[in-house]
XYZ file of C-alpha atoms in Angstrom:
567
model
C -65.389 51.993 33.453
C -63.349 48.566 32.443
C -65.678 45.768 33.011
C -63.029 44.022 35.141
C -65.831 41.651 37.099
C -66.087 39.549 33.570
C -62.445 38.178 33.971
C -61.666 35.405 36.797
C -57.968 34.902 38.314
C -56.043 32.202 37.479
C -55.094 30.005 39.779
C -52.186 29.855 41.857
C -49.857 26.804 42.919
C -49.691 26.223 46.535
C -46.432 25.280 46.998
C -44.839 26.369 50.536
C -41.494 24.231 50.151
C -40.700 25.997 47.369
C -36.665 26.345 46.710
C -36.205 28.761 43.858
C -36.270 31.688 45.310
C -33.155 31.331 47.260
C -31.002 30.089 43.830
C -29.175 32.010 41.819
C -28.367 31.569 37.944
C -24.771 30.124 37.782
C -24.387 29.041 33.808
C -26.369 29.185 30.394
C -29.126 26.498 29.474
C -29.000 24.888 26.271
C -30.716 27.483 24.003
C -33.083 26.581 20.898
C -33.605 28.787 18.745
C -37.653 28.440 17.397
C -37.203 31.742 15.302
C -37.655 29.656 11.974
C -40.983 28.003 13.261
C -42.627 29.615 15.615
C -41.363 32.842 14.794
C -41.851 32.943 10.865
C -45.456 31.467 11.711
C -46.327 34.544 13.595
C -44.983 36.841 10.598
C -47.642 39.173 8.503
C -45.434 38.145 5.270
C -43.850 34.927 6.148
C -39.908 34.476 5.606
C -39.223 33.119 1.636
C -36.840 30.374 1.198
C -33.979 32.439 0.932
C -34.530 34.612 3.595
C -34.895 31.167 6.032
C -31.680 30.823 4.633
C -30.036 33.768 5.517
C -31.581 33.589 9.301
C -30.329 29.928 9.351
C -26.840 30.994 8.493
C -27.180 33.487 11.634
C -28.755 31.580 14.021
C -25.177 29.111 13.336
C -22.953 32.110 13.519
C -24.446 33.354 16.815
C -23.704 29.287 18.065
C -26.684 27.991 18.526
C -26.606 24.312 18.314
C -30.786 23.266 18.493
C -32.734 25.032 15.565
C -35.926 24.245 15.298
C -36.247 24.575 11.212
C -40.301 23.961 10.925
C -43.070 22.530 10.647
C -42.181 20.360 7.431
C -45.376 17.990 7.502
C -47.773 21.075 7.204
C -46.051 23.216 4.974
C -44.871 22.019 2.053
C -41.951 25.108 1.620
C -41.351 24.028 5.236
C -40.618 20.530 3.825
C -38.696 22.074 0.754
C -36.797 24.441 3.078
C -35.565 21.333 5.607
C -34.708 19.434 2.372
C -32.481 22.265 0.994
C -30.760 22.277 4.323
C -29.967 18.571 4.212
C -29.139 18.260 0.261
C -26.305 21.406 0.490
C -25.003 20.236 3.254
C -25.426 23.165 5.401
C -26.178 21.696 8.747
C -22.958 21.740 11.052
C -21.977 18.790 12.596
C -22.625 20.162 16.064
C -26.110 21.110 15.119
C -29.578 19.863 16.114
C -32.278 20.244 13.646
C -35.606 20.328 15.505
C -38.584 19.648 13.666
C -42.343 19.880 15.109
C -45.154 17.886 14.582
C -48.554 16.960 15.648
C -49.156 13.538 17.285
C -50.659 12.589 13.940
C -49.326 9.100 12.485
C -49.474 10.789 8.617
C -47.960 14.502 9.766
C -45.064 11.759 12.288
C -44.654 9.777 8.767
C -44.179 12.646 6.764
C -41.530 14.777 8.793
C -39.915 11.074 9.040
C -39.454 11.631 5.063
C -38.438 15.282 5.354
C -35.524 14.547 8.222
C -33.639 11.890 5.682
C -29.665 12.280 5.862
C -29.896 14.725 8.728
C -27.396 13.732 11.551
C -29.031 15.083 14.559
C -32.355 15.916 15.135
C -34.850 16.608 17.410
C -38.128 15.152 17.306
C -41.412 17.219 18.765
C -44.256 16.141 19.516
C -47.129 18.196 21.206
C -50.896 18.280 22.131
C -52.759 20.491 24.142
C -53.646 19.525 27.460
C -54.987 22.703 29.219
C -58.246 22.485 31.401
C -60.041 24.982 28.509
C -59.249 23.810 25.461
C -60.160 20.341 26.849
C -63.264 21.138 27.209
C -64.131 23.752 24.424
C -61.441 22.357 21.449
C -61.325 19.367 21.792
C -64.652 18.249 24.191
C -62.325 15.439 25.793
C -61.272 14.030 28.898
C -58.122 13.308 30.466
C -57.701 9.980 29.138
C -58.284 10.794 25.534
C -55.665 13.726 25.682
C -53.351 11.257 27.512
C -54.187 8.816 24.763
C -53.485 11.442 22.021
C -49.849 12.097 23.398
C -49.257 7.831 24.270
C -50.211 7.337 20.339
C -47.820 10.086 18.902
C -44.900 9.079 20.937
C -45.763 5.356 19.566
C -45.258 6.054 16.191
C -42.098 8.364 16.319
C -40.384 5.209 18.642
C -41.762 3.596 15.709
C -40.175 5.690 13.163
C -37.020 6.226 14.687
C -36.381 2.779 13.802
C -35.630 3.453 10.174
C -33.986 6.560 10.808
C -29.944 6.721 10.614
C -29.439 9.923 12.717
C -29.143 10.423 16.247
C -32.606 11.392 17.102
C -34.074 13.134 20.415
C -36.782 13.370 21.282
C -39.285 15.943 22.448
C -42.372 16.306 24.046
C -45.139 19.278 25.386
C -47.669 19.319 27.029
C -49.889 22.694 24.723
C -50.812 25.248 27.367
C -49.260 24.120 30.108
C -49.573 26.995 31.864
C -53.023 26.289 31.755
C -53.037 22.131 32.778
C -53.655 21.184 36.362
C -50.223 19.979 37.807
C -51.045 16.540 38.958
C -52.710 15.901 34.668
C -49.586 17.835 33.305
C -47.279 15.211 35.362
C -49.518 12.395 34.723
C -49.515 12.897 30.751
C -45.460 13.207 30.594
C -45.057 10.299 33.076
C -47.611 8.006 30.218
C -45.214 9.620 27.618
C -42.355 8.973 29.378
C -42.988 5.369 30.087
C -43.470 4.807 26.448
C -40.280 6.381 25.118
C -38.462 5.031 27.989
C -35.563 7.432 28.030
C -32.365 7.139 30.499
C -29.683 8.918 31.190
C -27.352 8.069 28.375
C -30.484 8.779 26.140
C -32.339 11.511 27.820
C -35.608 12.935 26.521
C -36.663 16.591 26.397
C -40.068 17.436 27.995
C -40.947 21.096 27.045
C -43.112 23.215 29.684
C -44.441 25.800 27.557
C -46.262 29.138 28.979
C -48.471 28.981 25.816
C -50.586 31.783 26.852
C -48.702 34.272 29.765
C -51.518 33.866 32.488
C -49.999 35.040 36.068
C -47.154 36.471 37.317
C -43.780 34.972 36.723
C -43.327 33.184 40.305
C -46.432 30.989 39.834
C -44.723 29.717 36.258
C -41.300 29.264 38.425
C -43.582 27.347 41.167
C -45.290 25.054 38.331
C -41.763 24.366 36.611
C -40.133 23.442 40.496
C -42.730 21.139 41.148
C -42.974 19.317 37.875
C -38.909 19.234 38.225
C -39.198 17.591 41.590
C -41.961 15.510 40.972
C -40.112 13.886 37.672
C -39.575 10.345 37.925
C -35.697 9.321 36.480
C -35.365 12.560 36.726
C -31.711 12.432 35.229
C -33.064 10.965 32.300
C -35.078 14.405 31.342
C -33.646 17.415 30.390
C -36.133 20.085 31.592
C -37.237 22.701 29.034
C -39.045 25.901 29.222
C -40.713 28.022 26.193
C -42.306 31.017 27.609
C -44.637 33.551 25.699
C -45.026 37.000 26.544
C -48.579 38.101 26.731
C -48.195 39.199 30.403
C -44.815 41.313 29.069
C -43.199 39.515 31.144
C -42.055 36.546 29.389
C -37.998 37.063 30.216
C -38.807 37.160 34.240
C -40.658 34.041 33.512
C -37.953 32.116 31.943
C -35.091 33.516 34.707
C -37.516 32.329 37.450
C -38.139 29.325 35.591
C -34.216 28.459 35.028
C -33.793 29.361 39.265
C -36.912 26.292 39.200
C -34.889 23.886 37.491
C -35.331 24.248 33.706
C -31.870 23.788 31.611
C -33.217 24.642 28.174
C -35.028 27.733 26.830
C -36.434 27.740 23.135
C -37.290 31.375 22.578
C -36.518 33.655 19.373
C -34.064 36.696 18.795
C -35.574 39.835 20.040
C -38.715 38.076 20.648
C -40.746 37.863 17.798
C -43.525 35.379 18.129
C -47.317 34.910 18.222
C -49.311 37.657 19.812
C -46.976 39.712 22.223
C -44.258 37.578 21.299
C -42.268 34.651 22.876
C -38.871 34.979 24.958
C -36.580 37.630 23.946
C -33.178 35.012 24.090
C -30.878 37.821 23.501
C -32.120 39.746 26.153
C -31.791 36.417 28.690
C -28.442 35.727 27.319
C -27.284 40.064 27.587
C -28.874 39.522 31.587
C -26.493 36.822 31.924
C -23.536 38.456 30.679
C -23.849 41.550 32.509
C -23.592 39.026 36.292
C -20.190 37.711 34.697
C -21.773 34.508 32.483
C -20.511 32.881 29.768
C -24.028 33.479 27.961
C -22.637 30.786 25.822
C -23.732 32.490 22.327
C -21.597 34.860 20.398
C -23.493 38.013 20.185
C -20.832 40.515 20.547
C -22.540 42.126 17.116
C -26.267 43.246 17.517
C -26.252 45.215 14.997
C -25.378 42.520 12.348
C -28.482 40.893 14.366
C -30.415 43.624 13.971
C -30.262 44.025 10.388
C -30.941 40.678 9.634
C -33.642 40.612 11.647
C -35.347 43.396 10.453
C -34.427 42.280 6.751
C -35.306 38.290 7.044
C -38.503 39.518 9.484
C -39.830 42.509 7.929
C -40.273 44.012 11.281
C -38.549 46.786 13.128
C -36.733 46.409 16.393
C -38.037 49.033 19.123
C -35.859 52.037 19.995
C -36.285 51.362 23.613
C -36.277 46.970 23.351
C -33.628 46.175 25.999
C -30.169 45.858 24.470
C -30.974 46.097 20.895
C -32.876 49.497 20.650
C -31.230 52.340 18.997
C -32.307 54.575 22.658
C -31.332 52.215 24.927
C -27.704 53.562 25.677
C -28.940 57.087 25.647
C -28.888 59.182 28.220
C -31.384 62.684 28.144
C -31.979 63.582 31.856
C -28.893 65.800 32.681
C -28.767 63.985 35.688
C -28.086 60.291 34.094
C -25.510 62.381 31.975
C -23.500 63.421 34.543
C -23.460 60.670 36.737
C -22.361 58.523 33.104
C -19.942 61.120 32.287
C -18.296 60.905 36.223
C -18.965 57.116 35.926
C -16.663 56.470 33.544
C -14.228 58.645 33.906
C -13.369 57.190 37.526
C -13.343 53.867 35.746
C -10.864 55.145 33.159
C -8.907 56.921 36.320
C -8.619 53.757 38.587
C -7.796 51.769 35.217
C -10.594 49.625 36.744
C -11.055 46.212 34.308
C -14.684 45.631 36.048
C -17.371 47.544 34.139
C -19.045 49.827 36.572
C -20.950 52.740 35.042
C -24.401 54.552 36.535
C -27.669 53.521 34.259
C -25.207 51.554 31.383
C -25.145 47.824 33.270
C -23.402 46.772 29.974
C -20.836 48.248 28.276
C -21.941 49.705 24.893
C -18.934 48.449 22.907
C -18.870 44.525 24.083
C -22.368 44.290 21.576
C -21.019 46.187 18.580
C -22.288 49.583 20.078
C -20.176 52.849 20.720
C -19.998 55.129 22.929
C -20.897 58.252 21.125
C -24.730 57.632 21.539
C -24.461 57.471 25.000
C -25.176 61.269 25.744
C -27.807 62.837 23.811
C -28.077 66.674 24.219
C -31.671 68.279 24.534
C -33.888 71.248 26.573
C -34.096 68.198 29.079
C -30.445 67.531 29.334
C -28.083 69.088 32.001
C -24.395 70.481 31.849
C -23.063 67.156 32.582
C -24.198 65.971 29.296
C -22.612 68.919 27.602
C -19.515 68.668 29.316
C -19.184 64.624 28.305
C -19.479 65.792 24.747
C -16.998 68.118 24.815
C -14.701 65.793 26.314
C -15.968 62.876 24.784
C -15.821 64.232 21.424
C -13.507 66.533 21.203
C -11.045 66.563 23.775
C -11.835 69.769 26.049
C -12.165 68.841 29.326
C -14.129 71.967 30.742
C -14.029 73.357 34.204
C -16.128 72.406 36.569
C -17.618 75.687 36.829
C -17.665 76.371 33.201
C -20.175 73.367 32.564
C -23.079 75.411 33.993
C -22.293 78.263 31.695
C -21.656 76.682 28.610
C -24.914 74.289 29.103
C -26.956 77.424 29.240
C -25.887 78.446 25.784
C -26.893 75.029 24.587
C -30.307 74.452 26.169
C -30.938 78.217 24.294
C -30.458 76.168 21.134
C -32.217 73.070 22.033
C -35.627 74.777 23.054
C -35.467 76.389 19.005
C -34.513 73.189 17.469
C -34.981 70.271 19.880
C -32.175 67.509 19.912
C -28.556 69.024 19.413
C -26.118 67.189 18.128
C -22.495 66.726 18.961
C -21.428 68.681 16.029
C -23.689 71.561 16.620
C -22.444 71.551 20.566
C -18.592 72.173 19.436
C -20.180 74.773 16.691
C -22.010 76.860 19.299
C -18.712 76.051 21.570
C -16.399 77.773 18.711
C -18.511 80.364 18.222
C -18.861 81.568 21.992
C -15.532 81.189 22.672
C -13.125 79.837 20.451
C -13.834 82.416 17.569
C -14.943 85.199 20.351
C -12.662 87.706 19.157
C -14.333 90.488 17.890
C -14.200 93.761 18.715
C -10.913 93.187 20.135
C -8.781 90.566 18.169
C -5.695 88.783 19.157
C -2.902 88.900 16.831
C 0.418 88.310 18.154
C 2.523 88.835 21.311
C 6.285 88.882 22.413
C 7.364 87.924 25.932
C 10.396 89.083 27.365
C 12.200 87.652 30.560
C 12.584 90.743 33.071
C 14.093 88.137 35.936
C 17.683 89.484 35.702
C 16.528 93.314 35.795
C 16.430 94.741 39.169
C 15.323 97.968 37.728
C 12.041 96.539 38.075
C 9.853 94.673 40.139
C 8.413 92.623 37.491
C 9.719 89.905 36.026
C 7.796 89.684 32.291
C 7.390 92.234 29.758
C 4.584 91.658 26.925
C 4.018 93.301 24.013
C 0.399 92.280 22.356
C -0.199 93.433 18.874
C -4.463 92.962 17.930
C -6.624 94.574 16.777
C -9.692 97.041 17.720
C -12.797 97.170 16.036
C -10.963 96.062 12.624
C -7.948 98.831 13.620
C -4.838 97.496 14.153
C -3.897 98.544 17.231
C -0.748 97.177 20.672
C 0.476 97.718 23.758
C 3.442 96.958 26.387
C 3.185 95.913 29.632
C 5.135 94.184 32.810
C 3.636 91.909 35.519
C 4.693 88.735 37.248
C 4.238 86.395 34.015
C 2.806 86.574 30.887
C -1.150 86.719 32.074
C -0.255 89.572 35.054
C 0.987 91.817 32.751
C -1.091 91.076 30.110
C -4.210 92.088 32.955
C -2.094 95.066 34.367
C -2.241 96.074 30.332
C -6.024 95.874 29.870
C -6.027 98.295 32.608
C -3.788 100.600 31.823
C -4.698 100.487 27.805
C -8.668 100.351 28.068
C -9.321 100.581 32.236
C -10.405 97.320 32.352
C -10.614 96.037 35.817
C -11.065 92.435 34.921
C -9.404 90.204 37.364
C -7.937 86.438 36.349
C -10.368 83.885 39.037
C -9.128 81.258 37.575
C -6.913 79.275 35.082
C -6.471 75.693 33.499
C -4.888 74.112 30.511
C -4.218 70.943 29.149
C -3.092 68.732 25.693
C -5.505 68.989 23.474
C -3.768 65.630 21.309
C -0.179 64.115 21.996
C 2.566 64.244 19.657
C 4.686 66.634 18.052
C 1.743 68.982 16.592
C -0.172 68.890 19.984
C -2.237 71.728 20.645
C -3.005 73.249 24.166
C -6.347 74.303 25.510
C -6.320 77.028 28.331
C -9.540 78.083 30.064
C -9.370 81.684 31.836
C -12.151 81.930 34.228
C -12.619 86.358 34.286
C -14.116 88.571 36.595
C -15.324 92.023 35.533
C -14.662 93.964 38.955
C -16.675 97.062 37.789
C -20.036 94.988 37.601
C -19.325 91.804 39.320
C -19.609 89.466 36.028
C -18.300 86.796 35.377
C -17.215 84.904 32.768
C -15.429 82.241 30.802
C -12.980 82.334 27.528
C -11.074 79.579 25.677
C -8.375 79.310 23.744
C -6.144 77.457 21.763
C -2.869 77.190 20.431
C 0.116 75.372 20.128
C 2.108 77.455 22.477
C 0.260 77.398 26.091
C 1.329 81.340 26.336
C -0.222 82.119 22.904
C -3.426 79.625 23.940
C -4.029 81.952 27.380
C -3.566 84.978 26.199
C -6.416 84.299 23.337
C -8.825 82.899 26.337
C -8.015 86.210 28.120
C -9.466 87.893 24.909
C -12.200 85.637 24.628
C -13.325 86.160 28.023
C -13.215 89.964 27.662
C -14.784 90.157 24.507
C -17.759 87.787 25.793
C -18.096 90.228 28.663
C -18.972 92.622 26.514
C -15.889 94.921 27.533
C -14.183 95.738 24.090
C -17.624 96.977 22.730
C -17.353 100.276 24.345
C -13.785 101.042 23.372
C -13.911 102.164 20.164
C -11.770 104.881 19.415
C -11.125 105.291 23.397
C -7.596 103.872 23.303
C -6.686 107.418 21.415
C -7.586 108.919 24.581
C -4.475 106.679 26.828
């Protein structure tokens, strides 16, 4: 049994005026991307110099305009990388480089040497203030960790005297999560005094959940109150960088943006140290699917994808939100249909608002397609089928033939699993489509009987096919093509099949169209019934061959060989 008695809950913030909870999120933050630091730190192989490069040049496609680049005064190809940066000229304009240091006067020196000719940068700063790692790191009290963070923020002011860039800076409190309130405020309010920021010149102070240790609504309460509790609070811009040990490191950062925060620092698809931090893709995706500018262009996660996987050496989950290859997959029959009906009222209304059961984004504004929405297996039901069908290849079967034809497919899928869209239309071709053997279509002449009263008919077929491989026809009248052809049948072979049912429609537009025309067949003998298909470019020629397909799928032109030389 789990020894659950050794572990002690973390505490909670008692905060009854709480406001958050009745907010909504109305715009982006300012996103910073820490995929080059924090994330490459956190890799099994570490990114190369070229392969920062590449994830540099996407992290400035996607628009992100704060990139935190390194650590460049612990690392010397950290150093080397931010150099190459600056001496090629390849940081926009528009761009923030962040860099990160200890609050370490030679490590503060050093990135001061490393962030030469860069036009904007941010400058961070951080010690670790929590109530543990006081005590069993660093075996201090309060007013040596207070004095730590006073002396680093000295000697970047210090610095950023001899520096020609703009310069911001930054400042966290390590393990916040884990600080007491009143000590976390206390050490940004001695840091904040210091740097003496205003609102022209705001400063960043960065709230991280280091270490995931409650549930989201406590890290939303700790980020209010800090918020409110700000002095000059217009002269701070509130930042959040949330981990995701508790796997729930997006909820924390939504809650946390509802509590005030306007800046996230997070990585793509969440790579980071242990569990990982903040998936910003999947914040920014949440955003976009409630109507917000998520203010990044990610309309291509695939190109993200493979430069992830490329620059990171890691694979992206089939089932990570957004970005996994499952996630617009549908296998309950249920989900398929409901998809399937989904978006086929959308297309019918010519709706413009995206509005589709279980897909709350639509596949193609990322880069995906539709065609993996519906995935065909032993689990999947006829709606799923039926979406292929249509989806794929045009034929838009009858209600009632959906059951049917799903049958034959779930046969398949219980011998060979998953079933393809491909194999679908092959087992569809071969049940109905190419269904005509023993008896086989061949060709037919109509002839209008409307001006005859000699009769009470008004169509006259002849249908040449053939029987068992033996070329064989017959004549007959009835009120349209498919009446006589039936009356035929009957009179030929004794058939008593009776037409339940009929549709057609285009197949494609344009001069070489083809029709598809569904004849839904009831064997009045046994009480079977049945579907058959067919197609053609005439709509005559296309129902007669699905009135052959239907009676050679129930099983009628087996027993007539040889019996039409008895008519």
């Amino acid at each position: 049994m789990l020894n659950y008695k050794k572990y002690t809950k973390n505490p909670v913030v008692h905060y009854p005026e709480r406001q958050w909870p009745d907010k909504e999120i109305e715009k982006a933050p300012v996103w910073c991307s820490v995929d080059l630091r924090d994330g490459n730190q956190a890799l099994i192989d570490p990114m190369v110099v070229s392969e920062k490069m590449e994830m540099f040049r996407l992290l400035v496609k996607l628009g992100f305009k704060e990139i935190e680049v390194g650590f460049p005064a612990a690392s010397q190809i950290e150093y080397d990388f931010l150099r190459a940066l600056v001496d090629n000229n390849m940081i926009p304009d528009d761009v923030y480089i962040q860099v990160l240091s200890q609050c370490r006067k030679d490590q503060i020196d050093r990135t001061y040497e490393a962030i030469q000719g860069c036009k904007n940068v941010i400058f961070h700063i951080y010690n670790s203030t929590s109530t543990l790692q006081r005590d069993v790191v660093f075996n201090m009290d309060r007013p040596g960790i207070i004095e730590i963070a006073q002396n680093g923020t000295r000697w970047v002011k210090e610095g950023r005297n001899k520096f020609d860039g703009n310069l911001v800076f930054e400042y966290s409190p390590e393990s916040f999560t884990g600080t007491e309130l009143d000590f976390a405020l206390e050490i940004c309010t001695a840091v904040q005094d210091i740097w003496q920021p205003t609102k022209e010149e705001p400063m960043i102070f960065n709230l991280p959940s280091t270490v995931e240790m409650n549930t989201p609504n406590v890290y939303a309460d700790q980020i209010e109150w800090m918020s409110r509790h700000f002095k000059d609070r217009d002269s701070i811009i509130l930042s959040i960088h949330p981990h995701n040990d508790r796997g729930c490191g997006v909820a924390s950062a939504e809650l946390a943006l509802l509590a005030g925060a306007q800046r996230v620092e997070g990585t793509l698809l969440g790579n980071g140290e242990r569990t990982g931090n903040v998936d910003v893709l999947t914040i920014a995706y949440n955003m976009f699917t409630q109507g917000i500018n998520p203010g990044l262009d990610i309309e291509d996660i695939n190109e993200i994808i493979d430069v992830y996987e490329r620059c990171n050496k890691m694979r992206v989950d089939e089932r990570h939100p957004y970005a996994g290859k499952l996630v617009f997959t549908a296998f309950s029959g249920s989900h398929q249909d409901a998809i399937n009906k989904g978006i086929a009222a959308m297309k019918e209304r010519k709706s413009e608002i995206w509005d589709v059961p279980y897909l709350p984004i639509d596949p193609s504004d990322i880069g995906r397609v539709y065609e993996p929405i519906i995935r065909v297996n032993s689990q999947s039901g006829k709606g799923g089928v039926a979406f292929i069908m249509s989806t794929y290849y045009g034929f838009k079967l009858p209600k009632g033939m959906h059951a049917e034809f799903a049958k034959v497919v779930q046969s398949i899928s219980e011998k060979v699993g998953e079933v393809p869209p491909e194999q679908i239309m092959e087992a569809f071709r071969s049940e109905y489509l190419y269904k005509n053997e023993p008896l086989h279509f061949r060709k037919l002449q109509v002839v209008d009987l409307s001006n005859d009263v000699k009769t009470p008919f008004d169509t006259s077929v002849r249908v040449d096919y053939t029987n068992h491989g033996v070329a064989e026809s017959f004549e007959a009248t009835g009120n349209g093509p498919l009446d006589a052809l039936q009356r035929g049948f009957r009179e030929k072979f004794g058939f008593n099949v009776r037409i339940l049912d009929y549709e057609e429609h285009a197949l494609q537009s344009g001069s070489d169209s083809q029709a598809a025309a569904y004849i839904h067949l009831l064997d009045a003998d046994t009480g079977t019934v049945t579907y058959g298909v067919g197609v053609s470019s005439n709509i005559t020629r296309a129902s007669v061959r699905a009135v052959f397909s239907g009676i050679n799928r129930l099983g009628l032109g087996e027993k007539q060989q040889g019996i039409s030389d008895n008519y």
